[in-house]
Amino acid sequence: DLVEKLTKQRREFNYVESKVPTYTLPNPLVTRGGDLIRSPKEWNERRRGELLELFREQVYGRRPDTEYSLRFEQTAETTRAFDGAATGREIKAIFEIDDRTFSFPFVVFVPNNASGPTPAVIHINNRYFVPLATAVEKPDPFWPVETFIERGYATASFHTSHVDPDKKDGYPDGIRSFFADGKPPEDTAWRSLSAWGWAASRVLDHLQTIDSIDASRVAVSGHSRGGKTSLWAACEDERFAIAYSNNSGCGGAALSRRAYGETVERITTSFPHWFCKPFSDYAGRENDLPVDQHEVVALIAPRGVYVASADEDLWADPKGEYASLVAAAPVFGLLGKDAIETATMPPLGQQRIKGQTGYHIRAGGHGLGELDWDFFLDFADTLLK
Ligand code: GTR
């Protein structure tokens, strides 16, 4: 079966549930000093900031506070996309620090016939850039623009590597190096995942200038490394109303302590540019992490979080992805919101939604397609419409 096959392929990784180590998750509602958080006020004033700092220092790195200017330049437009249903624009985000500039392109679509400002989804595309012309001509299940429009959503997307190249030695060409004026990154400085999430926030800056979009109803989404990014983007930027994390696995929704499928050791070795240096120190000793990934979900509370898995994508640990969503429920509860608390996963191909959180596990392998989007938009409808 699948577990046997995968175990043979990747002998050093665990795919057997009974071999998951025993662990205790850190309680998101207990401070580092051991105090129990009892009110929304205490959460906001004492715990949320502390947790955010822990993730910056230990996992994703700290963003720079260097001042920059940002302007948006339109490079292409079509007002009649999809038989007149949408207007599409290609935009260049141009950053300036002193006399240096950096830019990345993104594409935005807004429905033409909406009765008022619409919600929107910003999709972090880790695979490729979809220029305006391609988006109009060729349906793409990875970013199904027409589906968004039909369902009354505006949408925008950019390609991660245009912001920070997705490779070990890509630093000199990315936004991080631009901010550091070419100096090498400090151990606890931001890495690519955080840089991509930051870029999603800059796209949101642009959406805030569009009258036909309601910027208080914007979701951020991503698949796999993009799904790790969408979660962290929503932790760092509280303007995002929902984070959708698809097949995000290790360093995304999956609990690090389960060490099932991809591990901290493997991910920090294969992708040293994704996480800040301290995260790699937890290789093989996940139990020592002061945080775990359920607390990323908790940091997004009381806003919406949607997690999706695929049953053959064991590398991403579907059980661990679901478990972190459930383990964050007490924080939603403290903040007066409902969230999924059921310990057992929903049946294959069925969606579970409760209040601010939603989940599905689809049949098949690692990927993002129409079914995932349909389920996600059903969830988004409950919170944004
Ligand atoms: C894999 C990586 C995963 C996931 C995936 C992807 O190689 O191990 O963590 O990010 O790539 O982004 O598709």
Tab-separated table of C-alpha atoms and ligand atoms in Angstrom:
chain	number	residue	atom	x	y	z
A	1	ASP	CA	0.000	0.000	0.000
A	2	LEU	CA	0.873	3.682	-0.041
A	3	VAL	CA	2.645	3.723	3.326
A	4	GLU	CA	4.815	0.779	2.287
A	5	LYS	CA	5.610	2.357	-1.048
A	6	LEU	CA	6.548	5.708	0.465
A	7	THR	CA	8.565	4.096	3.229
A	8	LYS	CA	10.587	2.245	0.604
A	9	GLN	CA	11.140	5.414	-1.392
A	10	ARG	CA	12.204	7.479	1.593
A	11	ARG	CA	13.536	5.097	4.218
A	12	GLU	CA	14.693	7.716	6.680
A	13	PHE	CA	11.195	9.231	7.013
A	14	ASN	CA	8.301	7.954	9.061
A	15	TYR	CA	4.927	7.187	7.506
A	16	VAL	CA	3.682	4.863	10.221
A	17	GLU	CA	1.215	6.360	12.696
A	18	SER	CA	2.285	4.101	15.562
A	19	LYS	CA	5.846	5.401	15.211
A	20	VAL	CA	4.895	9.026	15.718
A	21	PRO	CA	6.795	10.100	18.834
A	22	THR	CA	4.868	10.979	21.977
A	23	TYR	CA	4.773	14.699	22.514
A	24	THR	CA	3.044	17.447	24.410
A	25	LEU	CA	2.040	20.507	22.433
A	26	PRO	CA	2.799	23.901	23.919
A	27	ASN	CA	-0.416	25.473	25.173
A	28	PRO	CA	-1.093	28.626	23.151
A	29	LEU	CA	-2.925	30.039	26.164
A	30	VAL	CA	0.032	29.747	28.549
A	31	THR	CA	2.763	32.410	28.465
A	32	ARG	CA	6.478	31.608	28.452
A	33	GLY	CA	6.452	32.546	32.117
A	34	GLY	CA	3.753	29.934	32.819
A	35	ASP	CA	0.730	32.227	33.226
A	36	LEU	CA	-2.654	31.129	31.958
A	37	ILE	CA	-4.294	33.601	29.563
A	38	ARG	CA	-7.919	34.144	30.638
A	39	SER	CA	-9.365	36.962	28.534
A	40	PRO	CA	-9.203	38.408	25.018
A	41	LYS	CA	-7.483	41.438	26.555
A	42	GLU	CA	-4.744	39.251	28.071
A	43	TRP	CA	-4.378	37.367	24.783
A	44	ASN	CA	-3.955	40.589	22.816
A	45	GLU	CA	-1.753	42.393	25.292
A	46	ARG	CA	0.380	39.615	26.718
A	47	ARG	CA	0.376	36.494	24.607
A	48	ARG	CA	-0.183	37.226	20.926
A	49	GLY	CA	2.878	39.476	20.630
A	50	GLU	CA	5.027	37.034	22.567
A	51	LEU	CA	4.031	34.173	20.248
A	52	LEU	CA	4.577	36.254	17.140
A	53	GLU	CA	8.073	37.122	18.347
A	54	LEU	CA	8.854	33.450	19.019
A	55	PHE	CA	7.898	32.524	15.459
A	56	ARG	CA	9.957	35.409	14.089
A	57	GLU	CA	13.015	34.462	16.117
A	58	GLN	CA	12.804	30.702	15.807
A	59	VAL	CA	11.000	29.859	12.579
A	60	TYR	CA	10.348	32.416	9.839
A	61	GLY	CA	12.733	35.244	10.715
A	62	ARG	CA	12.184	38.916	11.382
A	63	ARG	CA	11.200	41.366	8.682
A	64	PRO	CA	13.287	44.535	8.322
A	65	ASP	CA	11.947	47.877	9.501
A	66	THR	CA	13.851	49.829	6.842
A	67	GLU	CA	11.752	52.584	5.282
A	68	TYR	CA	10.884	52.296	1.624
A	69	SER	CA	8.562	53.934	-0.847
A	70	LEU	CA	6.143	51.942	-2.947
A	71	ARG	CA	4.233	52.854	-6.059
A	72	PHE	CA	2.106	50.854	-8.449
A	73	GLU	CA	2.359	51.127	-12.197
A	74	GLN	CA	-0.221	49.617	-14.535
A	75	THR	CA	1.437	47.842	-17.453
A	76	ALA	CA	-1.549	46.186	-19.156
A	77	GLU	CA	-5.345	46.179	-18.930
A	78	THR	CA	-8.406	44.474	-20.383
A	79	THR	CA	-11.845	45.719	-19.405
A	80	ARG	CA	-13.774	42.883	-21.088
A	81	ALA	CA	-12.252	39.657	-19.764
A	82	PHE	CA	-14.452	36.523	-19.645
A	83	ASP	CA	-17.137	37.898	-21.973
A	84	GLY	CA	-17.187	41.191	-20.189
A	85	ALA	CA	-17.522	39.750	-16.690
A	86	ALA	CA	-14.245	41.156	-15.363
A	87	THR	CA	-11.578	43.789	-15.719
A	88	GLY	CA	-8.014	42.519	-15.535
A	89	ARG	CA	-4.884	44.539	-14.894
A	90	GLU	CA	-1.210	43.790	-14.752
A	91	ILE	CA	0.533	45.927	-12.178
A	92	LYS	CA	4.148	46.460	-11.245
A	93	ALA	CA	4.947	47.109	-7.587
A	94	ILE	CA	8.009	49.375	-7.529
A	95	PHE	CA	10.014	49.800	-4.329
A	96	GLU	CA	12.581	52.500	-3.701
A	97	ILE	CA	15.180	52.845	-0.988
A	98	ASP	CA	17.508	55.801	-1.541
A	99	ASP	CA	18.371	55.543	-5.223
A	100	ARG	CA	17.871	51.789	-5.509
A	101	THR	CA	14.750	50.153	-6.902
A	102	PHE	CA	13.185	46.694	-6.888
A	103	SER	CA	9.992	45.567	-8.549
A	104	PHE	CA	7.703	42.600	-9.022
A	105	PRO	CA	4.604	42.178	-11.204
A	106	PHE	CA	1.167	40.950	-10.193
A	107	VAL	CA	-2.195	40.558	-11.882
A	108	VAL	CA	-5.588	41.685	-10.532
A	109	PHE	CA	-9.112	40.857	-11.707
A	110	VAL	CA	-12.272	42.552	-10.462
A	111	PRO	CA	-15.852	41.610	-11.362
A	112	ASN	CA	-17.513	44.169	-13.659
A	113	ASN	CA	-21.100	43.714	-12.608
A	114	ALA	CA	-21.024	43.523	-8.835
A	115	SER	CA	-23.631	45.512	-6.920
A	116	GLY	CA	-21.060	46.784	-4.435
A	117	PRO	CA	-17.479	46.300	-3.265
A	118	THR	CA	-16.498	42.625	-3.466
A	119	PRO	CA	-14.329	40.372	-1.315
A	120	ALA	CA	-11.054	39.206	-2.856
A	121	VAL	CA	-8.519	36.391	-2.759
A	122	ILE	CA	-4.790	37.037	-3.091
A	123	HIS	CA	-3.172	33.854	-4.342
A	124	ILE	CA	0.529	33.272	-3.754
A	125	ASN	CA	1.675	31.356	-6.840
A	126	ASN	CA	4.739	29.262	-6.020
A	127	ARG	CA	4.798	27.631	-9.453
A	128	TYR	CA	4.863	30.303	-12.147
A	129	PHE	CA	3.838	33.787	-13.110
A	130	VAL	CA	0.520	34.055	-14.934
A	131	PRO	CA	0.599	37.198	-17.096
A	132	LEU	CA	-2.667	38.995	-17.828
A	133	ALA	CA	-2.985	37.644	-21.380
A	134	THR	CA	-2.481	34.040	-20.224
A	135	ALA	CA	-4.950	34.408	-17.367
A	136	VAL	CA	-7.613	35.626	-19.791
A	137	GLU	CA	-7.021	32.990	-22.456
A	138	LYS	CA	-6.159	29.805	-20.617
A	139	PRO	CA	-8.127	28.404	-17.671
A	140	ASP	CA	-5.775	27.255	-14.919
A	141	PRO	CA	-7.031	25.163	-11.974
A	142	PHE	CA	-4.084	26.377	-9.894
A	143	TRP	CA	-5.448	29.917	-10.040
A	144	PRO	CA	-8.968	29.681	-11.554
A	145	VAL	CA	-9.678	33.348	-12.207
A	146	GLU	CA	-13.027	32.830	-13.914
A	147	THR	CA	-14.292	30.755	-10.980
A	148	PHE	CA	-13.489	33.605	-8.597
A	149	ILE	CA	-15.271	36.109	-10.818
A	150	GLU	CA	-18.342	33.872	-11.207
A	151	ARG	CA	-18.530	33.529	-7.455
A	152	GLY	CA	-18.331	37.264	-6.905
A	153	TYR	CA	-14.707	37.579	-5.836
A	154	ALA	CA	-11.937	39.803	-7.097
A	155	THR	CA	-8.568	38.056	-7.214
A	156	ALA	CA	-4.880	38.885	-7.507
A	157	SER	CA	-1.761	36.799	-7.856
A	158	PHE	CA	2.014	37.066	-8.100
A	159	HIS	CA	4.863	34.602	-8.474
A	160	THR	CA	7.027	33.952	-5.419
A	161	SER	CA	10.324	33.824	-7.322
A	162	HIS	CA	9.758	37.324	-8.673
A	163	VAL	CA	9.902	38.510	-5.067
A	164	ASP	CA	12.605	36.265	-3.666
A	165	PRO	CA	14.038	33.550	-5.923
A	166	ASP	CA	13.024	30.100	-4.678
A	167	LYS	CA	16.489	28.592	-4.581
A	168	LYS	CA	19.326	28.207	-2.112
A	169	ASP	CA	21.549	30.791	-3.768
A	170	GLY	CA	18.852	33.210	-4.907
A	171	TYR	CA	19.401	35.763	-2.143
A	172	PRO	CA	21.341	38.401	-4.148
A	173	ASP	CA	18.481	38.782	-6.619
A	174	GLY	CA	15.598	39.033	-4.153
A	175	ILE	CA	13.775	41.579	-2.042
A	176	ARG	CA	15.663	40.558	1.120
A	177	SER	CA	18.988	41.514	-0.351
A	178	PHE	CA	17.455	44.730	-1.696
A	179	PHE	CA	16.372	45.670	1.829
A	180	ALA	CA	19.756	44.736	3.294
A	181	ASP	CA	21.612	46.641	0.554
A	182	GLY	CA	23.380	43.442	-0.460
A	183	LYS	CA	24.617	42.514	3.022
A	184	PRO	CA	24.266	38.827	3.949
A	185	PRO	CA	21.203	38.004	6.088
A	186	GLU	CA	21.523	37.721	9.856
A	187	ASP	CA	20.603	34.337	11.351
A	188	THR	CA	17.247	35.593	12.614
A	189	ALA	CA	16.411	37.808	9.618
A	190	TRP	CA	13.422	36.975	7.392
A	191	ARG	CA	13.727	34.220	4.838
A	192	SER	CA	11.881	33.541	1.605
A	193	LEU	CA	8.578	32.359	3.108
A	194	SER	CA	8.287	35.572	5.077
A	195	ALA	CA	9.372	37.655	2.076
A	196	TRP	CA	6.678	36.069	-0.107
A	197	GLY	CA	4.075	36.695	2.586
A	198	TRP	CA	5.233	40.294	2.840
A	199	ALA	CA	4.698	40.617	-0.912
A	200	ALA	CA	1.099	39.421	-0.451
A	201	SER	CA	0.670	42.314	1.984
A	202	ARG	CA	1.965	44.741	-0.629
A	203	VAL	CA	-0.589	43.394	-3.108
A	204	LEU	CA	-3.187	44.015	-0.402
A	205	ASP	CA	-1.881	47.613	-0.151
A	206	HIS	CA	-2.842	47.929	-3.799
A	207	LEU	CA	-6.260	46.310	-3.383
A	208	GLN	CA	-6.978	48.882	-0.675
A	209	THR	CA	-6.819	51.554	-3.382
A	210	ILE	CA	-9.476	49.872	-5.554
A	211	ASP	CA	-13.000	51.134	-4.787
A	212	SER	CA	-14.757	48.037	-6.108
A	213	ILE	CA	-12.873	45.812	-3.630
A	214	ASP	CA	-13.731	45.630	0.054
A	215	ALA	CA	-10.247	45.373	1.546
A	216	SER	CA	-11.628	44.249	4.906
A	217	ARG	CA	-12.740	41.019	3.209
A	218	VAL	CA	-9.545	39.746	1.620
A	219	ALA	CA	-8.269	36.176	1.940
A	220	VAL	CA	-4.686	35.079	1.298
A	221	SER	CA	-4.127	31.637	-0.199
A	222	GLY	CA	-1.332	29.334	-1.227
A	223	HIS	CA	-0.401	25.758	-1.969
A	224	SER	CA	2.404	23.816	-0.335
A	225	ARG	CA	5.314	26.232	0.194
A	226	GLY	CA	2.749	28.884	-0.789
A	227	GLY	CA	0.427	27.490	1.908
A	228	LYS	CA	3.146	27.789	4.541
A	229	THR	CA	3.476	31.355	3.327
A	230	SER	CA	-0.233	32.225	3.420
A	231	LEU	CA	-0.473	31.216	7.092
A	232	TRP	CA	2.537	33.260	8.102
A	233	ALA	CA	1.376	36.190	5.948
A	234	ALA	CA	-1.862	36.311	7.949
A	235	CYS	CA	0.035	36.115	11.263
A	236	GLU	CA	2.168	39.120	10.330
A	237	ASP	CA	-0.629	41.126	8.723
A	238	GLU	CA	-3.940	41.284	10.573
A	239	ARG	CA	-5.675	42.906	7.604
A	240	PHE	CA	-6.102	39.460	6.028
A	241	ALA	CA	-9.573	38.178	6.881
A	242	ILE	CA	-8.812	34.523	6.049
A	243	ALA	CA	-5.773	32.358	5.378
A	244	TYR	CA	-6.186	29.342	3.114
A	245	SER	CA	-3.364	26.840	3.389
A	246	ASN	CA	-3.486	23.960	0.892
A	247	ASN	CA	-1.295	20.851	1.361
A	248	SER	CA	1.128	23.027	3.319
A	249	GLY	CA	2.774	20.324	5.450
A	250	CYS	CA	5.955	20.870	7.445
A	251	GLY	CA	6.462	24.498	8.441
A	252	GLY	CA	2.847	25.127	7.363
A	253	ALA	CA	-0.205	23.621	9.022
A	254	ALA	CA	1.411	20.297	10.007
A	255	LEU	CA	2.630	19.873	13.589
A	256	SER	CA	6.427	19.724	13.679
A	257	ARG	CA	6.407	17.451	16.734
A	258	ARG	CA	4.739	14.606	14.833
A	259	ALA	CA	7.812	14.302	12.588
A	260	TYR	CA	5.623	12.407	10.144
A	261	GLY	CA	6.685	12.604	6.491
A	262	GLU	CA	8.801	15.712	6.018
A	263	THR	CA	10.766	16.725	9.119
A	264	VAL	CA	12.394	19.902	10.402
A	265	GLU	CA	15.775	18.361	9.616
A	266	ARG	CA	14.879	17.570	6.041
A	267	ILE	CA	13.118	20.823	5.221
A	268	THR	CA	15.827	23.060	6.656
A	269	THR	CA	18.469	21.080	4.764
A	270	SER	CA	16.652	21.017	1.406
A	271	PHE	CA	15.361	24.576	1.643
A	272	PRO	CA	17.779	26.593	3.787
A	273	HIS	CA	16.373	29.819	2.333
A	274	TRP	CA	12.827	29.231	3.665
A	275	PHE	CA	13.321	29.411	7.444
A	276	CYS	CA	15.632	31.437	9.633
A	277	LYS	CA	18.716	29.729	10.996
A	278	PRO	CA	17.411	28.867	14.509
A	279	PHE	CA	14.701	26.582	13.085
A	280	SER	CA	17.357	24.191	11.800
A	281	ASP	CA	18.651	23.774	15.366
A	282	TYR	CA	15.467	21.822	16.150
A	283	ALA	CA	16.320	19.079	13.674
A	284	GLY	CA	15.608	15.802	15.451
A	285	ARG	CA	14.560	17.623	18.634
A	286	GLU	CA	11.172	19.039	17.699
A	287	ASN	CA	9.998	18.605	21.290
A	288	ASP	CA	12.294	21.449	22.297
A	289	LEU	CA	10.611	23.951	19.993
A	290	PRO	CA	9.004	26.693	22.126
A	291	VAL	CA	6.143	26.758	19.595
A	292	ASP	CA	4.383	24.418	17.204
A	293	GLN	CA	2.345	25.039	14.094
A	294	HIS	CA	-1.073	25.049	15.799
A	295	GLU	CA	0.063	28.362	17.239
A	296	VAL	CA	0.386	29.790	13.742
A	297	VAL	CA	-3.326	29.040	13.372
A	298	ALA	CA	-3.911	30.570	16.811
A	299	LEU	CA	-2.147	33.780	15.769
A	300	ILE	CA	-4.672	34.194	12.962
A	301	ALA	CA	-7.640	33.891	15.348
A	302	PRO	CA	-10.274	35.280	15.538
A	303	ARG	CA	-10.049	35.590	11.747
A	304	GLY	CA	-10.713	32.644	9.418
A	305	VAL	CA	-8.374	29.726	8.739
A	306	TYR	CA	-8.994	27.061	6.123
A	307	VAL	CA	-6.733	24.016	5.842
A	308	ALA	CA	-6.869	21.405	3.083
A	309	SER	CA	-5.065	18.081	2.751
A	310	ALA	CA	-4.866	15.284	0.175
A	311	ASP	CA	-5.000	11.666	1.305
A	312	GLU	CA	-1.997	10.516	-0.734
A	313	ASP	CA	0.111	13.520	0.213
A	314	LEU	CA	1.547	11.826	3.283
A	315	TRP	CA	4.766	13.843	2.944
A	316	ALA	CA	2.665	16.806	4.148
A	317	ASP	CA	1.117	14.791	7.032
A	318	PRO	CA	-2.661	15.278	6.628
A	319	LYS	CA	-3.287	14.175	10.228
A	320	GLY	CA	-0.827	16.727	11.515
A	321	GLU	CA	-2.400	19.416	9.334
A	322	TYR	CA	-5.829	18.687	10.781
A	323	ALA	CA	-4.555	18.318	14.347
A	324	SER	CA	-3.048	21.782	14.433
A	325	LEU	CA	-6.326	23.350	13.336
A	326	VAL	CA	-8.133	21.590	16.184
A	327	ALA	CA	-5.420	22.420	18.719
A	328	ALA	CA	-5.934	26.114	17.999
A	329	ALA	CA	-9.664	25.978	18.828
A	330	PRO	CA	-9.274	27.096	22.471
A	331	VAL	CA	-7.860	30.421	21.276
A	332	PHE	CA	-10.842	31.005	18.992
A	333	GLY	CA	-13.034	30.081	21.950
A	334	LEU	CA	-11.347	32.577	24.242
A	335	LEU	CA	-11.896	35.233	21.574
A	336	GLY	CA	-15.597	34.387	21.480
A	337	LYS	CA	-15.596	32.442	18.213
A	338	ASP	CA	-16.457	28.915	17.139
A	339	ALA	CA	-13.869	26.674	15.501
A	340	ILE	CA	-13.566	22.979	14.661
A	341	GLU	CA	-12.987	20.964	17.850
A	342	THR	CA	-13.754	17.451	16.614
A	343	ALA	CA	-10.679	15.272	17.092
A	344	THR	CA	-11.401	12.839	14.255
A	345	MET	CA	-10.912	13.990	10.679
A	346	PRO	CA	-13.917	14.371	8.366
A	347	PRO	CA	-14.462	11.603	5.766
A	348	LEU	CA	-12.570	11.793	2.510
A	349	GLY	CA	-13.974	14.371	0.097
A	350	GLN	CA	-16.244	15.985	2.679
A	351	GLN	CA	-15.892	19.410	4.076
A	352	ARG	CA	-16.102	20.406	7.716
A	353	ILE	CA	-16.816	24.006	8.664
A	354	LYS	CA	-17.391	25.391	12.129
A	355	GLY	CA	-17.315	29.132	12.720
A	356	GLN	CA	-13.913	30.511	11.856
A	357	THR	CA	-12.201	27.315	10.697
A	358	GLY	CA	-12.734	24.850	7.879
A	359	TYR	CA	-11.061	21.730	6.550
A	360	HIS	CA	-11.256	19.097	3.854
A	361	ILE	CA	-9.176	16.140	2.816
A	362	ARG	CA	-9.488	15.280	-0.853
A	363	ALA	CA	-8.626	12.001	-2.570
A	364	GLY	CA	-5.377	12.108	-4.520
A	365	GLY	CA	-1.891	13.524	-4.322
A	366	HIS	CA	-0.132	16.801	-3.689
A	367	GLY	CA	-1.843	19.539	-5.694
A	368	LEU	CA	-4.380	22.331	-5.843
A	369	GLY	CA	-7.378	22.223	-8.168
A	370	GLU	CA	-11.015	23.181	-8.762
A	371	LEU	CA	-12.398	20.923	-6.038
A	372	ASP	CA	-10.123	22.497	-3.430
A	373	TRP	CA	-11.112	25.983	-4.582
A	374	ASP	CA	-14.843	25.152	-4.582
A	375	PHE	CA	-14.633	23.930	-1.010
A	376	PHE	CA	-12.524	26.887	0.022
A	377	LEU	CA	-14.877	29.415	-1.552
A	378	ASP	CA	-17.844	27.742	0.186
A	379	PHE	CA	-16.015	28.455	3.439
A	380	ALA	CA	-15.044	31.985	2.380
A	381	ASP	CA	-18.710	32.677	1.510
A	382	THR	CA	-19.718	31.946	5.112
A	383	LEU	CA	-17.325	34.579	6.478
A	384	LEU	CA	-17.028	37.159	3.721
A	385	LYS	CA	-20.532	37.347	2.267
B	1	GTR	C1	8.502	19.843	-1.352
B	1	GTR	C2	8.749	20.264	0.070
B	1	GTR	C3	7.441	20.573	0.740
B	1	GTR	C4	6.524	21.424	-0.108
B	1	GTR	C5	6.605	21.109	-1.582
B	1	GTR	C6	5.974	22.150	-2.513
B	1	GTR	O1	9.661	19.495	-2.002
B	1	GTR	O2	9.414	19.229	0.738
B	1	GTR	O3	7.677	21.171	1.997
B	1	GTR	O4	6.756	22.761	0.106
B	1	GTR	O5	7.892	20.924	-2.009
B	1	GTR	O6	6.090	23.351	-2.282
B	1	GTR	O7	5.344	21.735	-3.493
